[in-house]
mmCIF file of C-alpha atoms in Angstrom:
data_model
loop_
_atom_site.group_PDB
_atom_site.id
_atom_site.type_symbol
_atom_site.label_atom_id
_atom_site.label_comp_id
_atom_site.label_asym_id
_atom_site.label_seq_id
_atom_site.Cartn_x
_atom_site.Cartn_y
_atom_site.Cartn_z
ATOM 1 C CA MET A 27 105.624 177.184 115.053
ATOM 2 C CA PRO A 28 101.850 176.675 114.993
ATOM 3 C CA ASN A 29 100.474 174.462 112.237
ATOM 4 C CA ARG A 30 98.095 175.689 109.559
ATOM 5 C CA ALA A 31 95.050 174.481 111.470
ATOM 6 C CA SER A 32 96.115 176.482 114.524
ATOM 7 C CA ILE A 33 96.723 179.573 112.413
ATOM 8 C CA LEU A 34 93.299 179.307 110.783
ATOM 9 C CA LYS A 35 91.603 178.724 114.110
ATOM 10 C CA GLN A 36 93.286 181.816 115.507
ATOM 11 C CA GLN A 37 91.964 183.808 112.547
ATOM 12 C CA PHE A 38 88.458 182.526 113.247
ATOM 13 C CA LEU A 39 88.726 183.707 116.829
ATOM 14 C CA GLN A 40 90.004 187.139 115.873
ATOM 15 C CA SER A 41 87.343 187.943 113.295
ATOM 16 C CA VAL A 42 83.749 186.908 112.817
ATOM 17 C CA ALA A 43 83.722 187.390 109.066
ATOM 18 C CA SER A 44 87.126 187.277 107.375
ATOM 19 C CA PRO A 45 87.668 183.501 106.971
ATOM 20 C CA TRP A 46 84.013 182.905 106.211
ATOM 21 C CA GLU A 47 83.795 185.271 103.271
ATOM 22 C CA LYS A 48 85.254 182.475 101.135
ATOM 23 C CA LEU A 49 83.530 179.429 102.640
ATOM 24 C CA LEU A 50 80.240 181.101 103.557
ATOM 25 C CA PRO A 51 79.982 184.044 101.152
ATOM 26 C CA GLU A 52 77.187 186.484 101.809
ATOM 27 C CA LYS A 53 75.868 186.210 98.242
ATOM 28 C CA LEU A 54 75.457 182.447 98.626
ATOM 29 C CA VAL A 55 73.518 182.780 101.877
ATOM 30 C CA HIS A 56 71.232 185.446 100.417
ATOM 31 C CA SER A 57 70.683 183.293 97.318
ATOM 32 C CA LEU A 58 69.619 180.293 99.409
ATOM 33 C CA LEU A 59 67.303 182.459 101.496
ATOM 34 C CA ALA A 60 65.710 183.893 98.365
ATOM 35 C CA GLY A 61 65.305 180.415 96.895
ATOM 36 C CA GLU A 62 63.337 179.354 99.966
ATOM 37 C CA LYS A 63 61.419 182.663 99.918
ATOM 38 C CA ILE A 64 62.654 183.468 103.412
ATOM 39 C CA THR A 65 62.544 187.119 104.407
ATOM 40 C CA TYR A 66 64.049 188.795 107.446
ATOM 41 C CA TYR A 67 64.269 192.165 109.132
ATOM 42 C CA GLN A 68 67.202 194.390 108.209
ATOM 43 C CA SER A 69 68.514 194.457 111.764
ATOM 44 C CA ILE A 70 72.058 194.104 113.041
ATOM 45 C CA TYR A 71 71.551 190.358 113.360
ATOM 46 C CA THR A 72 71.034 189.471 109.726
ATOM 47 C CA PRO A 73 71.237 185.762 108.850
ATOM 48 C CA ILE A 74 74.815 186.084 107.567
ATOM 49 C CA VAL A 75 76.051 187.952 110.653
ATOM 50 C CA THR A 76 74.277 185.492 112.929
ATOM 51 C CA LEU A 77 75.701 182.534 111.008
ATOM 52 C CA TRP A 78 79.261 183.842 111.123
ATOM 53 C CA ALA A 79 78.911 184.570 114.826
ATOM 54 C CA MET A 80 77.534 181.102 115.620
ATOM 55 C CA VAL A 81 80.356 179.282 113.836
ATOM 56 C CA SER A 82 82.957 181.512 115.439
ATOM 57 C CA GLN A 83 81.319 180.929 118.827
ATOM 58 C CA VAL A 84 81.674 177.156 118.452
ATOM 59 C CA LEU A 85 85.399 177.498 117.686
ATOM 60 C CA ASP A 86 86.087 179.824 120.623
ATOM 61 C CA PRO A 87 87.348 178.270 123.891
ATOM 62 C CA ASP A 88 84.906 180.667 125.571
ATOM 63 C CA LYS A 89 81.663 179.515 123.968
ATOM 64 C CA SER A 90 79.453 181.920 125.911
ATOM 65 C CA LEU A 91 76.881 184.143 124.239
ATOM 66 C CA SER A 92 78.466 187.219 125.813
ATOM 67 C CA GLN A 93 81.840 186.443 124.227
ATOM 68 C CA ALA A 94 80.182 185.969 120.840
ATOM 69 C CA VAL A 95 78.387 189.321 121.123
ATOM 70 C CA LYS A 96 81.578 191.049 122.246
ATOM 71 C CA ARG A 97 83.553 189.678 119.318
ATOM 72 C CA MET A 98 80.807 190.618 116.862
ATOM 73 C CA SER A 99 80.632 194.140 118.267
ATOM 74 C CA THR A 100 84.340 194.561 117.586
ATOM 75 C CA TRP A 101 83.930 193.488 113.941
ATOM 76 C CA LEU A 102 80.888 195.684 113.373
ATOM 77 C CA SER A 103 82.609 198.711 114.917
ATOM 78 C CA ALA A 104 85.620 198.223 112.649
ATOM 79 C CA ALA A 105 83.270 198.085 109.660
ATOM 80 C CA GLY A 106 81.580 201.311 110.728
ATOM 81 C CA VAL A 107 78.329 199.537 111.591
ATOM 82 C CA LYS A 108 76.348 200.219 114.737
ATOM 83 C CA SER A 109 77.333 197.774 117.453
ATOM 84 C CA PRO A 110 74.690 195.693 119.206
ATOM 85 C CA SER A 111 73.884 195.956 122.871
ATOM 86 C CA SER A 112 76.024 193.885 125.226
ATOM 87 C CA ASP A 113 72.811 192.117 126.218
ATOM 88 C CA THR A 114 72.771 188.627 124.666
ATOM 89 C CA GLY A 115 68.985 188.396 124.334
ATOM 90 C CA ALA A 116 68.771 189.755 120.786
ATOM 91 C CA TYR A 117 71.574 187.486 119.545
ATOM 92 C CA SER A 118 69.978 184.465 121.202
ATOM 93 C CA LYS A 119 66.660 185.185 119.462
ATOM 94 C CA ALA A 120 68.467 185.688 116.151
ATOM 95 C CA ARG A 121 70.022 182.228 116.448
ATOM 96 C CA LYS A 122 66.595 180.693 116.971
ATOM 97 C CA ARG A 123 65.272 182.521 113.905
ATOM 98 C CA LEU A 124 68.034 181.165 111.675
ATOM 99 C CA PRO A 125 66.261 178.756 109.272
ATOM 100 C CA GLU A 126 67.217 175.138 109.884
ATOM 101 C CA LYS A 127 66.885 174.429 106.176
ATOM 102 C CA LEU A 128 69.507 177.084 105.418
ATOM 103 C CA VAL A 129 72.060 175.282 107.576
ATOM 104 C CA GLN A 130 71.184 171.936 105.981
ATOM 105 C CA GLN A 131 71.789 173.374 102.520
ATOM 106 C CA LEU A 132 75.089 174.979 103.500
ATOM 107 C CA VAL A 133 76.628 171.804 104.960
ATOM 108 C CA PRO A 134 77.430 170.015 101.665
ATOM 109 C CA ILE A 135 78.353 173.286 99.940
ATOM 110 C CA VAL A 136 80.966 174.127 102.565
ATOM 111 C CA ALA A 137 82.283 170.541 102.579
ATOM 112 C CA GLU A 138 82.790 170.640 98.817
ATOM 113 C CA ALA A 139 84.468 174.048 98.975
ATOM 114 C CA LEU A 140 86.921 172.786 101.591
ATOM 115 C CA GLU A 141 87.841 169.709 99.550
ATOM 116 C CA LYS A 142 88.531 171.865 96.493
ATOM 117 C CA GLU A 143 91.202 173.662 98.513
ATOM 118 C CA VAL A 144 93.120 170.412 99.087
ATOM 119 C CA PRO A 145 95.431 169.066 96.329
ATOM 120 C CA ILE A 146 94.183 165.844 94.729
ATOM 121 C CA LYS A 147 97.520 164.187 95.549
ATOM 122 C CA GLN A 148 96.529 164.264 99.221
ATOM 123 C CA GLN A 149 93.540 162.037 98.554
ATOM 124 C CA TRP A 150 93.908 158.312 99.190
ATOM 125 C CA CYS A 151 94.938 156.829 95.825
ATOM 126 C CA GLY A 152 93.172 159.755 94.179
ATOM 127 C CA ARG A 153 89.838 158.773 95.729
ATOM 128 C CA ARG A 154 87.531 160.560 98.157
ATOM 129 C CA VAL A 155 87.187 158.778 101.491
ATOM 130 C CA ARG A 156 84.076 159.217 103.628
ATOM 131 C CA VAL A 157 83.570 158.194 107.251
ATOM 132 C CA LEU A 158 80.114 157.250 108.526
ATOM 133 C CA ASP A 159 79.164 157.123 112.194
ATOM 134 C CA GLY A 160 76.247 157.668 114.509
ATOM 135 C CA THR A 161 75.691 158.858 118.066
ATOM 136 C CA THR A 162 73.062 160.396 120.349
ATOM 137 C CA VAL A 163 72.807 163.887 121.823
ATOM 138 C CA LEU A 164 70.744 165.432 124.604
ATOM 139 C CA MET A 165 68.502 168.331 123.630
ATOM 140 C CA SER A 166 66.887 171.257 125.410
ATOM 141 C CA ASP A 167 63.996 170.094 127.582
ATOM 142 C CA THR A 168 61.088 171.678 125.727
ATOM 143 C CA HIS A 169 57.650 170.282 124.926
ATOM 144 C CA GLU A 170 58.439 170.496 121.214
ATOM 145 C CA ASN A 171 61.669 168.517 121.586
ATOM 146 C CA GLN A 172 60.039 165.936 123.849
ATOM 147 C CA ALA A 173 57.362 165.376 121.214
ATOM 148 C CA GLU A 174 59.851 165.050 118.347
ATOM 149 C CA TYR A 175 62.749 163.393 120.209
ATOM 150 C CA PRO A 176 61.309 161.619 123.288
ATOM 151 C CA GLN A 177 63.501 160.861 126.282
ATOM 152 C CA HIS A 178 64.657 157.305 126.946
ATOM 153 C CA SER A 179 61.787 154.924 127.651
ATOM 154 C CA ASN A 180 63.344 153.728 130.929
ATOM 155 C CA GLN A 181 63.068 157.235 132.412
ATOM 156 C CA LYS A 182 60.004 158.554 134.192
ATOM 157 C CA PRO A 183 58.163 161.463 132.531
ATOM 158 C CA GLY A 184 59.761 164.750 133.508
ATOM 159 C CA CYS A 185 62.967 163.056 134.710
ATOM 160 C CA GLY A 186 64.919 162.980 131.467
ATOM 161 C CA PHE A 187 66.006 165.109 128.548
ATOM 162 C CA PRO A 188 64.936 164.665 124.928
ATOM 163 C CA ILE A 189 67.402 162.489 123.015
ATOM 164 C CA ALA A 190 68.129 162.732 119.300
ATOM 165 C CA LYS A 191 69.985 160.185 117.220
ATOM 166 C CA ILE A 192 72.322 161.590 114.585
ATOM 167 C CA VAL A 193 74.190 159.931 111.736
ATOM 168 C CA VAL A 194 76.981 161.887 110.058
ATOM 169 C CA LEU A 195 79.016 161.411 106.888
ATOM 170 C CA PHE A 196 82.447 163.057 107.182
ATOM 171 C CA SER A 197 85.202 163.810 104.708
ATOM 172 C CA LEU A 198 88.338 161.999 105.896
ATOM 173 C CA LEU A 199 90.452 164.549 104.043
ATOM 174 C CA THR A 200 89.103 167.699 105.705
ATOM 175 C CA GLY A 201 87.010 166.449 108.616
ATOM 176 C CA ALA A 202 84.054 168.433 107.286
ATOM 177 C CA VAL A 203 80.512 167.113 107.545
ATOM 178 C CA VAL A 204 79.246 166.129 104.091
ATOM 179 C CA SER A 205 75.762 165.057 105.142
ATOM 180 C CA ALA A 206 73.869 164.332 108.347
ATOM 181 C CA GLY A 207 70.577 162.931 109.502
ATOM 182 C CA ILE A 208 68.702 163.455 112.759
ATOM 183 C CA ALA A 209 65.817 161.423 114.166
ATOM 184 C CA SER A 210 64.356 160.130 117.416
ATOM 185 C CA LEU A 211 66.217 157.591 119.539
ATOM 186 C CA ALA A 212 63.885 154.808 118.414
ATOM 187 C CA THR A 213 64.892 155.229 114.759
ATOM 188 C CA SER A 214 67.353 152.682 113.398
ATOM 189 C CA GLU A 215 70.828 154.055 112.723
ATOM 190 C CA ILE A 216 71.086 151.727 109.736
ATOM 191 C CA VAL A 217 67.875 153.085 108.202
ATOM 192 C CA MET A 218 69.131 156.650 108.641
ATOM 193 C CA SER A 219 72.493 155.774 107.098
ATOM 194 C CA ARG A 220 70.959 154.292 103.982
ATOM 195 C CA LEU A 221 69.392 157.647 103.211
ATOM 196 C CA ILE A 222 72.869 159.177 103.404
ATOM 197 C CA TYR A 223 74.301 156.685 100.895
ATOM 198 C CA GLY A 224 72.726 158.899 98.251
ATOM 199 C CA ASN A 225 75.614 161.339 98.802
ATOM 200 C CA LEU A 226 78.152 158.788 97.557
ATOM 201 C CA VAL A 227 79.450 159.030 93.997
ATOM 202 C CA PRO A 228 81.393 156.504 91.887
ATOM 203 C CA ASP A 229 84.918 155.763 93.203
ATOM 204 C CA ASP A 230 84.134 157.046 96.707
ATOM 205 C CA VAL A 231 85.359 154.920 99.608
ATOM 206 C CA ILE A 232 83.260 154.789 102.771
ATOM 207 C CA LEU A 233 84.505 153.674 106.206
ATOM 208 C CA ALA A 234 82.235 152.486 109.020
ATOM 209 C CA ASP A 235 82.117 150.143 112.022
ATOM 210 C CA GLN A 236 80.743 146.616 112.313
ATOM 211 C CA ALA A 237 77.130 147.779 112.492
ATOM 212 C CA TYR A 238 77.389 148.207 108.721
ATOM 213 C CA GLY A 239 79.389 145.047 107.987
ATOM 214 C CA ASN A 240 76.488 143.125 106.489
ATOM 215 C CA TYR A 241 75.389 141.901 103.086
ATOM 216 C CA VAL A 242 72.717 144.530 102.474
ATOM 217 C CA ASP A 243 74.844 147.600 103.189
ATOM 218 C CA LEU A 244 77.806 146.348 101.173
ATOM 219 C CA VAL A 245 75.528 145.816 98.185
ATOM 220 C CA LEU A 246 73.807 149.201 98.560
ATOM 221 C CA VAL A 247 77.151 151.015 98.640
ATOM 222 C CA LYS A 248 78.403 149.097 95.600
ATOM 223 C CA GLU A 249 75.249 150.045 93.713
ATOM 224 C CA ARG A 250 76.382 153.667 94.079
ATOM 225 C CA GLY A 251 79.656 152.760 92.332
ATOM 226 C CA ALA A 252 81.532 153.214 95.620
ATOM 227 C CA ASP A 253 83.574 150.818 97.758
ATOM 228 C CA ALA A 254 82.912 150.061 101.419
ATOM 229 C CA VAL A 255 85.525 149.326 104.071
ATOM 230 C CA PHE A 256 83.452 148.029 106.969
ATOM 231 C CA ARG A 257 84.490 146.043 110.002
ATOM 232 C CA LYS A 258 82.865 142.630 109.671
ATOM 233 C CA ASN A 259 80.031 141.816 112.030
ATOM 234 C CA HIS A 260 81.265 139.499 114.797
ATOM 235 C CA LEU A 261 78.447 137.034 114.116
ATOM 236 C CA ARG A 262 79.798 136.269 110.643
ATOM 237 C CA LYS A 263 82.630 133.720 110.685
ATOM 238 C CA THR A 264 85.652 133.954 108.399
ATOM 239 C CA ASP A 265 87.484 130.952 106.925
ATOM 240 C CA PHE A 266 90.559 131.961 104.922
ATOM 241 C CA ARG A 267 90.781 128.437 103.494
ATOM 242 C CA ARG A 268 87.827 129.313 101.297
ATOM 243 C CA GLY A 269 87.556 131.705 98.379
ATOM 244 C CA LYS A 270 90.385 133.206 96.333
ATOM 245 C CA LYS A 271 93.553 133.742 98.357
ATOM 246 C CA LEU A 272 95.228 137.127 97.882
ATOM 247 C CA GLY A 273 97.744 136.892 100.696
ATOM 248 C CA ILE A 274 98.093 135.910 104.338
ATOM 249 C CA GLY A 275 94.783 136.756 106.019
ATOM 250 C CA ASP A 276 93.494 138.214 102.765
ATOM 251 C CA HIS A 277 91.000 136.683 100.322
ATOM 252 C CA THR A 278 87.839 137.251 98.322
ATOM 253 C CA VAL A 279 84.801 135.132 99.069
ATOM 254 C CA VAL A 280 81.188 134.911 97.961
ATOM 255 C CA TRP A 281 78.546 136.090 100.414
ATOM 256 C CA ASN A 282 75.047 134.822 99.802
ATOM 257 C CA LYS A 283 71.928 136.897 100.171
ATOM 258 C CA PRO A 284 70.145 136.401 103.533
ATOM 259 C CA ARG A 285 67.195 134.049 103.448
ATOM 260 C CA GLN A 286 64.880 136.399 105.311
ATOM 261 C CA CYS A 287 64.063 140.003 104.587
ATOM 262 C CA PRO A 288 65.441 142.319 107.324
ATOM 263 C CA ASN A 289 62.885 144.253 109.369
ATOM 264 C CA HIS A 290 64.173 147.563 108.048
ATOM 265 C CA MET A 291 63.548 146.719 104.361
ATOM 266 C CA THR A 292 60.462 146.244 102.247
ATOM 267 C CA ILE A 293 59.921 142.976 100.392
ATOM 268 C CA GLU A 294 60.387 144.816 97.088
ATOM 269 C CA GLU A 295 63.722 146.289 98.183
ATOM 270 C CA PHE A 296 64.916 142.915 99.439
ATOM 271 C CA GLU A 297 63.945 141.076 96.261
ATOM 272 C CA ALA A 298 65.863 143.633 94.185
ATOM 273 C CA LEU A 299 69.154 142.629 95.857
ATOM 274 C CA PRO A 300 71.462 140.210 93.979
ATOM 275 C CA SER A 301 71.536 136.573 95.129
ATOM 276 C CA SER A 302 75.263 136.733 95.920
ATOM 277 C CA PHE A 303 78.082 139.241 96.252
ATOM 278 C CA ILE A 304 81.897 138.989 96.183
ATOM 279 C CA VAL A 305 83.523 140.456 99.292
ATOM 280 C CA ARG A 306 87.184 140.945 100.158
ATOM 281 C CA GLU A 307 87.976 139.977 103.746
ATOM 282 C CA VAL A 308 91.212 141.062 105.391
#
């Protein structure tokens, strides 16, 4: 018997709109568009239809534009609406017209809606757990993308694709993206992540790799009232003979503030940090 995820995915593939009417309601999309004073032509490819089609396209094993148009035509015909041409050009242009800011606003709204559907008892100790990670992605080779997200510096001009660095905050419970940042390859992942910390609320737990296992990031997360579970940076040594012993390979110890201000902080930000911080090492 297929699991619930498989059943839902099958529903997504069978209909462009049905599952999204709850997570991406048309009224919400129109409200966000109106708030940004964004207008559009009353064509077949309205923002909501285009949005539903794009999400459904991503979930389809056949991610082609033609398959997306075919599936959308079926839904529109069933609704008594004129079907679009089988040519993918109009749909492709509609995707490009979809406001980037609209998608950015919908991300946290959808993530919150998904979490509300999950019983609190499925949370870890009744707490929300977030996962933070970063990666890079290749982008379409356009002049605009090259200017905003330059290719790698070790590549000759015209011999590489634009590269963007992304940092994403996920919900461990649903796998949904809660927040994300995108910048050029030269931008520090740590700097990008610290902007995302603003999405944390008291009692949240955030997981991340050793890139974040440093004094500054632990303090910044704690200032949000959240707890961080970070893999410790390999350059920092651990001595379980020190501190307060909690068990075998488990203690709390005092970390002292670095002597020098990191390159990615201002002097004012650095001076605002406490002189020491209690950390649990396991």
